[in-house]
C-alpha cells in the first residue's frame, strides 16, 4: 500500500459545518501527531469571499473550539489557502488549477491530489466533471476523490452520480465516506470476530439466535429539516451505516486483509440480503415519526413542528427492521436493526444473542437462565461486554448473570473527529478498505428502494411514538412475533475506564 502522505487536499465546501467541525480538527490531529509530512497543503473552496488570512483564522477557530488552544496552530494553518469559487461556474476552475499548480510546485507535492467534496450532494457530479475537463486531475501523482453521503437518493440517482464521477476517477480513486467505518469499535468488529478462537466457531446459525443493532439519537432534526424531509431515517441511516454494520458482522473471513478481499466478502453479504418487497415490507419493517415528548426534563415538539418540515410530513424519523441473510451461515437468524431520532438514549450498540443451552440444570421456576450476550458498544462508550452465567457466591449452585467488560477510553460525542481523522489518514495512505465500494452502494440501494417504494405509496399514521421513548410499539411487536425482545439499551451499559 502507498504510504505517501505528501498531498494537496482541496476541500470543496470549506466554510461549511462538516469542514469546521470534523475536517479541520481531524487534519490538525494528524499534523500534531506527526502523521502529516511538511509537504502538505490545503486549498479551501467555497463561494463567500475570504482572504487567506481570514480562512486561516477560521481554521484556527474551529480547531480551538474542538480541541482547545494549541501551540503549533500558526504553523499548521500556514499550509491553508482559500479560493472563492462557485462550483457551478466553469471559469473559476481555471483559477483554481493555477493556484493548485503553484502550491504543488512550492511544497513539492509531486502532483498528489485529494479532492474532498464536503458540499451538498447535488454538486458532486458537476464538480467531478469540471475537475477533469478543466485539467485539475491531470497530475503526475495520485488523484483521489472523497465524497460524502448521501451517495444518491435511490439506486437510479446513485447510478447517475457514479457515472458522472467515474468519467474523472476510477473506482480505486473514489473514497465514499461512511463515517461509521471510521469508528473505533466498528473497525474492531472484524478483529473481535477473526482474532478470537472462542467467537468465530460460534458465529453462525447453530449458536446465534438473533443479532440486534440499535443506533438511537436524542436529538431531533435540528436545522436539517429540509434535507431530512427528502431523506428520512431509511435513507439517512439504514441504507449506509446500519447495513454496513450488518455486512461486517455477517461477512465470511476474508482470505487476507486487503481492501479487495474485505470488500468482496462484504459485497457477498449484500448479495445475500433477502429482498423484501410489496405488502411484505410491513411484515419486516416498521416506520415511525416522533410526536411531542419529554427528553432530559425538557418538552420537545413533534417532528411536524420542526423548522422546514411539512405539517403533514410522511417522513420517517425512526425505522426498525428484520434483515434476513439467505446464506448457509445465517439462514434463519434475524438481524434486527433500529435507528431513530428523539429517542430515549443516544447510543449505538450491537447485541449478539446466543441460543439457549440444550438443557438448563439450574432451572428455578421463577428464574430462567439468561442467554449469553456479546454486546459491542460503539458509541458513546466504546467496548465489549460478555454476559455469562456463573455461580452466585455463597448460594447453593444458583446461577446468576455476570458481565465481563472491556472498554476503550470513551469518546462522548457523536461523530467524533477521530473517525474522520482515521478516514483522512487512510485516504492519504491510499487504503480504501473503510470506504464503500460502488457494489456495496448499489446493492444497499436496491434493498432499500423496495422499502421506500412501498412506504411512499401509503400515508403512515404519524406521529406514532413519543419523543424520549425507544420508538413505536410496532417495533417491539416485530421481535415479539419471533419470540424475542429488544434488549433494553439502558441495561447494557459498560463501565468506561478513563
Ligand atoms: P453546509 O454547512 O451547508 O456547507 C456547505 C458548503 O458548501 C459551504 O462551505 C458553502 O459555502 C459551500 N457551497 C454551497 N454552494 C456552493 C457553490 N455553488 N459553490 C461553492 N461552494 C458552495 O453543509 P455541511 O453540513 O458541511 O455538509 C456537507 C456535506 O457533508 C453534505 O453532503 C452532507 O450531507 C455531508 N455530511 C455532513 C455532516 C455534518 O456533520 N455536517 C455529516 C455527514 C455528512 P458558501 O456558502 O460560502 O459557498
Short mmCIF file of N, CA, C and O in Angstrom, two decimals, residues 9-10 12 23 114-118 124 144-148 169 173-177 420 423-424 427-428 435:
data_model
loop_
_atom_site.label_atom_id
_atom_site.label_comp_id
_atom_site.label_asym_id
_atom_site.label_seq_id
_atom_site.Cartn_x
_atom_site.Cartn_y
_atom_site.Cartn_z
N UNK A 9 -4.64 18.84 -0.57
CA UNK A 9 -6.03 18.46 -0.26
C UNK A 9 -6.92 19.64 -0.60
O UNK A 9 -6.74 20.74 -0.05
N UNK A 10 -7.84 19.43 -1.51
CA UNK A 10 -8.77 20.51 -1.85
C UNK A 10 -10.10 20.20 -1.20
O UNK A 10 -10.70 19.17 -1.48
N UNK A 12 -13.82 21.18 -1.00
CA UNK A 12 -14.93 21.94 -1.56
C UNK A 12 -16.02 22.03 -0.49
O UNK A 12 -16.51 21.00 -0.05
N UNK A 23 -13.42 18.17 9.70
CA UNK A 23 -12.23 18.01 8.85
C UNK A 23 -11.03 18.77 9.38
O UNK A 23 -9.93 18.21 9.47
N UNK A 114 -5.93 15.24 -3.42
CA UNK A 114 -7.16 14.68 -2.85
C UNK A 114 -8.23 15.75 -2.97
O UNK A 114 -8.03 16.89 -2.55
N UNK A 115 -9.33 15.40 -3.59
CA UNK A 115 -10.44 16.33 -3.74
C UNK A 115 -11.54 15.89 -2.77
O UNK A 115 -12.09 14.79 -2.94
N UNK A 116 -11.80 16.68 -1.76
CA UNK A 116 -12.79 16.29 -0.74
C UNK A 116 -14.06 17.10 -0.97
O UNK A 116 -14.05 18.33 -0.83
N UNK A 117 -15.15 16.43 -1.30
CA UNK A 117 -16.39 17.13 -1.59
C UNK A 117 -17.26 17.20 -0.32
O UNK A 117 -18.03 16.29 -0.03
N UNK A 118 -17.07 18.28 0.44
CA UNK A 118 -17.85 18.47 1.68
C UNK A 118 -18.97 19.45 1.39
O UNK A 118 -19.06 20.52 1.99
N UNK A 124 -21.94 17.15 -6.53
CA UNK A 124 -20.86 16.18 -6.65
C UNK A 124 -20.51 15.91 -8.11
O UNK A 124 -19.34 15.92 -8.52
N UNK A 144 -7.36 11.46 -5.91
CA UNK A 144 -8.40 10.72 -5.19
C UNK A 144 -9.59 11.64 -4.92
O UNK A 144 -9.39 12.82 -4.63
N UNK A 145 -10.76 11.06 -5.00
CA UNK A 145 -11.98 11.83 -4.75
C UNK A 145 -12.63 11.30 -3.47
O UNK A 145 -12.92 10.11 -3.38
N UNK A 146 -12.81 12.18 -2.51
CA UNK A 146 -13.50 11.77 -1.28
C UNK A 146 -14.90 12.38 -1.34
O UNK A 146 -15.05 13.59 -1.58
N UNK A 147 -15.88 11.56 -1.15
CA UNK A 147 -17.24 12.01 -1.38
C UNK A 147 -18.09 11.66 -0.17
O UNK A 147 -18.00 10.58 0.39
N UNK A 148 -18.86 12.65 0.27
CA UNK A 148 -19.67 12.49 1.48
C UNK A 148 -21.00 11.83 1.15
O UNK A 148 -21.43 11.80 0.01
N UNK A 169 -12.71 9.76 -12.38
CA UNK A 169 -11.96 8.96 -11.40
C UNK A 169 -12.29 7.49 -11.58
O UNK A 169 -13.45 7.14 -11.84
N UNK A 173 -9.97 5.13 -7.24
CA UNK A 173 -9.64 6.51 -6.81
C UNK A 173 -10.79 7.17 -6.05
O UNK A 173 -10.67 8.32 -5.64
N UNK A 174 -11.90 6.45 -5.90
CA UNK A 174 -13.08 7.05 -5.26
C UNK A 174 -13.19 6.54 -3.82
O UNK A 174 -13.23 5.32 -3.58
N UNK A 175 -13.25 7.46 -2.88
CA UNK A 175 -13.34 7.12 -1.45
C UNK A 175 -14.69 7.63 -0.95
O UNK A 175 -14.84 8.80 -0.63
N UNK A 176 -15.68 6.72 -0.94
CA UNK A 176 -17.02 7.12 -0.48
C UNK A 176 -17.05 6.98 1.04
O UNK A 176 -16.92 5.88 1.57
N UNK A 177 -17.25 8.11 1.68
CA UNK A 177 -17.20 8.13 3.16
C UNK A 177 -18.46 7.51 3.76
O UNK A 177 -19.57 7.84 3.36
N UNK A 420 -13.15 10.73 11.49
CA UNK A 420 -12.71 11.41 10.27
C UNK A 420 -11.19 11.42 10.18
O UNK A 420 -10.63 11.34 9.08
N UNK A 423 -10.18 8.21 8.75
CA UNK A 423 -10.54 8.08 7.33
C UNK A 423 -9.67 8.98 6.45
O UNK A 423 -9.25 8.57 5.37
N UNK A 424 -9.38 10.19 6.93
CA UNK A 424 -8.49 11.07 6.14
C UNK A 424 -7.10 10.44 6.02
O UNK A 424 -6.49 10.46 4.95
N UNK A 427 -7.17 7.64 3.55
CA UNK A 427 -7.23 8.15 2.18
C UNK A 427 -5.85 8.61 1.73
O UNK A 427 -5.41 8.31 0.61
N UNK A 428 -5.14 9.29 2.60
CA UNK A 428 -3.80 9.77 2.22
C UNK A 428 -2.84 8.61 2.01
O UNK A 428 -1.95 8.66 1.18
N UNK A 435 -13.91 2.49 3.18
CA UNK A 435 -14.77 3.34 2.37
C UNK A 435 -15.65 2.38 1.56
O UNK A 435 -15.27 1.23 1.35
#
